[in-house]
Coordinates of N, CA and C in Angstrom, one line a residue:
X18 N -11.1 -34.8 25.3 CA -11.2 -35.2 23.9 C -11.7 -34.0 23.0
X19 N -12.4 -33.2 23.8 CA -13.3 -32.1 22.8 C -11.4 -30.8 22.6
X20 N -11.0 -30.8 23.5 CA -9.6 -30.0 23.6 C -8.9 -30.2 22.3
X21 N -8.8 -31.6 21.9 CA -7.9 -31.9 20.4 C -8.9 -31.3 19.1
X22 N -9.9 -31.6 19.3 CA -10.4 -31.2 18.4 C -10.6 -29.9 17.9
X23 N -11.1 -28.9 18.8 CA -10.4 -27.3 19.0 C -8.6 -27.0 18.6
X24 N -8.4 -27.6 19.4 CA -6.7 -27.5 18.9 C -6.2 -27.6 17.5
X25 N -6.7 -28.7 16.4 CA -7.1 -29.1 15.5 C -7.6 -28.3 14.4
X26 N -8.7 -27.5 14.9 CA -9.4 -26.4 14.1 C -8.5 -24.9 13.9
X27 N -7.9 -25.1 15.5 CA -7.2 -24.0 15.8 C -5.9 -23.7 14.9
X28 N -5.3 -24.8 14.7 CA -3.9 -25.6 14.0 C -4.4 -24.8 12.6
X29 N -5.2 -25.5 11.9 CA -5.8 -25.3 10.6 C -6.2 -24.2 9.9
X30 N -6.6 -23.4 11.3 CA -7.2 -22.0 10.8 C -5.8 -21.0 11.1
X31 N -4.7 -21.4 11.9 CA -3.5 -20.9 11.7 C -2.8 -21.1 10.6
X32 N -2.5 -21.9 10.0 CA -1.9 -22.6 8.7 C -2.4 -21.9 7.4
X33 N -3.7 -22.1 7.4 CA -5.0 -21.2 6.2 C -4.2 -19.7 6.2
X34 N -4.5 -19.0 8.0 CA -4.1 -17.8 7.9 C -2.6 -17.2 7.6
X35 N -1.5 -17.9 7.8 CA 0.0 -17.5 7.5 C 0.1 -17.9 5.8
X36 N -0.6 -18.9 5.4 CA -0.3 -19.1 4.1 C -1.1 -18.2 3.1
X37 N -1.8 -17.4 3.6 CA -2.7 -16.0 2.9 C -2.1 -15.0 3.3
X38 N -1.3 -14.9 4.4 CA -0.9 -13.6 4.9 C 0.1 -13.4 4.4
X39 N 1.3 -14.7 3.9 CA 2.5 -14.6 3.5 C 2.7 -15.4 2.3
X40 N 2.1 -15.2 1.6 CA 2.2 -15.5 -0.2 C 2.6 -14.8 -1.0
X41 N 3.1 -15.5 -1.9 CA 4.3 -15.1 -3.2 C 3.7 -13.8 -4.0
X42 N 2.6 -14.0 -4.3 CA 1.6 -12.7 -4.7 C 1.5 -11.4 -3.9
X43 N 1.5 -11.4 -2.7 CA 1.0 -10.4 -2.0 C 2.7 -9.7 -2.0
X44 N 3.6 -10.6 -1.5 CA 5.2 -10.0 -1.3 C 5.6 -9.1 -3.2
X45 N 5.0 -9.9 -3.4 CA 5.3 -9.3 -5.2 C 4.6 -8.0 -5.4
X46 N 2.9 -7.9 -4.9 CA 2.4 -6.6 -4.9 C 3.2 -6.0 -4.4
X47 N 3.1 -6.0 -3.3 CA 3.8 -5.2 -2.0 C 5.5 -4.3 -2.7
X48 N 6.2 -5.3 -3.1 CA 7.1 -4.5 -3.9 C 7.1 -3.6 -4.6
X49 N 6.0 -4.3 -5.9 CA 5.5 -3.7 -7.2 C 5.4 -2.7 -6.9
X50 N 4.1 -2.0 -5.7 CA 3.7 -0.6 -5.5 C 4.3 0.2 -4.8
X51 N 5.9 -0.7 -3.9 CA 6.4 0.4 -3.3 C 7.3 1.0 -4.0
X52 N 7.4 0.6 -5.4 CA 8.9 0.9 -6.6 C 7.9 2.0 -7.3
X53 N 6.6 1.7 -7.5 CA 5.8 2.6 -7.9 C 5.6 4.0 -7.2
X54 N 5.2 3.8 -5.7 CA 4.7 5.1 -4.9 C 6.6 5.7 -5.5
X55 N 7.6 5.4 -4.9 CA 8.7 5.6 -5.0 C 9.0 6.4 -6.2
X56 N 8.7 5.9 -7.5 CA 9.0 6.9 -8.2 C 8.0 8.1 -8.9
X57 N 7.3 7.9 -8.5 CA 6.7 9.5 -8.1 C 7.4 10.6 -7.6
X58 N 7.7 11.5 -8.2 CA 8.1 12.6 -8.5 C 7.3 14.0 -7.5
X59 N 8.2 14.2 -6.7 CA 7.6 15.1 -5.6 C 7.8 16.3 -5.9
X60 N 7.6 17.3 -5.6 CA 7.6 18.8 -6.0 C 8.7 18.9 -4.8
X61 N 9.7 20.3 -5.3 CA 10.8 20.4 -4.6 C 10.3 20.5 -3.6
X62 N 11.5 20.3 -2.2 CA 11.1 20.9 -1.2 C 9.9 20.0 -0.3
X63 N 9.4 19.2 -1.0 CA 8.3 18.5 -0.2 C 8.7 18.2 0.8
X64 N 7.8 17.5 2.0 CA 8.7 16.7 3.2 C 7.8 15.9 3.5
X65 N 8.4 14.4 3.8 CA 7.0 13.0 4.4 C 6.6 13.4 5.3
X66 N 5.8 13.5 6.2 CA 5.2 14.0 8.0 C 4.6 12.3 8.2
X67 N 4.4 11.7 6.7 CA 4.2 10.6 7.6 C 3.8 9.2 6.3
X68 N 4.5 8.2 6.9 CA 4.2 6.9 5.6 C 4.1 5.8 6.4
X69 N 3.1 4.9 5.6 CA 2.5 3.8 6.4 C 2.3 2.5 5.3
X70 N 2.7 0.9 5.2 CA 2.2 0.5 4.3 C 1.7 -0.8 5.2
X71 N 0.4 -0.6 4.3 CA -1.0 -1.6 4.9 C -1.0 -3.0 4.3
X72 N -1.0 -3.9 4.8 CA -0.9 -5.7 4.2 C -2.6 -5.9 4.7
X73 N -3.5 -6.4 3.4 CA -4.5 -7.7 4.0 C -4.2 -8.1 2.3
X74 N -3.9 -10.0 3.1 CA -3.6 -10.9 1.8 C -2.6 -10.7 0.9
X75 N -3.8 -10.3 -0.4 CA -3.2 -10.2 -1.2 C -2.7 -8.5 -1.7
X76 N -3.7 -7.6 -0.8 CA -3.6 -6.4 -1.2 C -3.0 -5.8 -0.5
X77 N -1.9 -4.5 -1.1 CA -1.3 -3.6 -0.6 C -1.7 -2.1 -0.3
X78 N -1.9 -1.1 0.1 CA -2.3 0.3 0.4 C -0.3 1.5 1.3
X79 N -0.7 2.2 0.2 CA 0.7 3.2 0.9 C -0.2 4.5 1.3
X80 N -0.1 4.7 2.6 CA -0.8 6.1 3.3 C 0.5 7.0 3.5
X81 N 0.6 7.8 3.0 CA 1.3 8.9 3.7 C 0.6 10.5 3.5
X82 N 1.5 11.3 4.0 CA 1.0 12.7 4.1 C 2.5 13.0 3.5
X83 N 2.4 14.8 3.1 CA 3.4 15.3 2.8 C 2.9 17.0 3.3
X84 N 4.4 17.8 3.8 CA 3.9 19.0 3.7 C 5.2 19.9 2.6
X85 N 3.9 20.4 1.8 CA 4.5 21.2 0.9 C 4.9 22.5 1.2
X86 N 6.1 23.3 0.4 CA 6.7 24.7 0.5 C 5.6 25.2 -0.6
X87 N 4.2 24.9 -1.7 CA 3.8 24.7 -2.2 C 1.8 25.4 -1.7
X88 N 1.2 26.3 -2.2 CA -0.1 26.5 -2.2 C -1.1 25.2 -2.2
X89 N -2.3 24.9 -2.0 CA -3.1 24.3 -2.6 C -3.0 23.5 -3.8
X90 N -3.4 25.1 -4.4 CA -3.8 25.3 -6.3 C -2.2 24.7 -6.9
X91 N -1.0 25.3 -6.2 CA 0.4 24.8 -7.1 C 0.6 23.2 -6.9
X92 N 0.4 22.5 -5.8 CA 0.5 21.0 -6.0 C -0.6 20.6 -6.6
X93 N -1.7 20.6 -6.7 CA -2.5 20.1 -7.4 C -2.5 20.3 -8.9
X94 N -1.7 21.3 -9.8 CA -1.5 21.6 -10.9 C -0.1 21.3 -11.2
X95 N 0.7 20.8 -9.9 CA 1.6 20.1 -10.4 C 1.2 17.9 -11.0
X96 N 0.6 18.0 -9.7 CA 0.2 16.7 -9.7 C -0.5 16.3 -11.3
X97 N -1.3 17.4 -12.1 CA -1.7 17.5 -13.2 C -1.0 17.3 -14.4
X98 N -0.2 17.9 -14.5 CA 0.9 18.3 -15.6 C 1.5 16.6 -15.3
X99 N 2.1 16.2 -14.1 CA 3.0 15.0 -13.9 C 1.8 14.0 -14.6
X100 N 0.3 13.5 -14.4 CA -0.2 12.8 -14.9 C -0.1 13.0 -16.1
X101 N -0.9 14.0 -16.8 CA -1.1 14.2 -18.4 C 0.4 13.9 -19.3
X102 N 1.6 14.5 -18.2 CA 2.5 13.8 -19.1 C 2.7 11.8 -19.2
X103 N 2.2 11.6 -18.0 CA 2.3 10.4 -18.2 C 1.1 9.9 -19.0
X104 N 0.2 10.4 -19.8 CA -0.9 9.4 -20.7 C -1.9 9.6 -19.9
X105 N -2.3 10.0 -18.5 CA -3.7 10.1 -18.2 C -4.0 11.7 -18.5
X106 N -5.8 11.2 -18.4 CA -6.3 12.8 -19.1 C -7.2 12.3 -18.0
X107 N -7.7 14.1 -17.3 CA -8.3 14.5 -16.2 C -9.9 14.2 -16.9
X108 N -10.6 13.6 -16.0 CA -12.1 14.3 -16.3 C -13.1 15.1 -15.4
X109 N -13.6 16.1 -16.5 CA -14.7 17.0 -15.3 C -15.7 17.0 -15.1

């Protein structure tokens, strides 16, 4: 008797978890930021060494690395120029 009722719990807490794991919201993030990372604008020559994209719920995360043909100091004052033109201003 005590078996159904575990089974039960078990049932319920599977159901709770696929219906949070696989919701209309999170597939919609998940899009949103990968059309986003995507058009980011990479300095010539870049190369991916490595991309990863992370699911909990509702939230999405993109990890990658890149290796640049590029100094330190030159990607990071590219990365500068590409924000400021888009509307963000650096703070010091």
């Amino acid at each position: 008797m005590m078996w159904y009722k575990i089974l039960i719990v078990c049932f319920f807490i599977a159901a709770i978890g696929y219906l949070a794991w696989n919701n209309e919201d999170g597939r919609n993030s998940e899009v949103r930021i990968i059309e986003e990372y995507q058009a980011i604008q990479q300095p010539q020559g870049a190369e991916v060494i490595f991309y990863k994209v992370e699911r909990k719920f509702v939230n999405r995360w993109i990890f990658s690395c890149y290796k640049y043909p590029l100094s330190v100091n030159e990607v990071q004052s590219y990365y500068d120029r590409l924000l400021e033109n888009g509307g963000w201003k650096k703070k010091t």
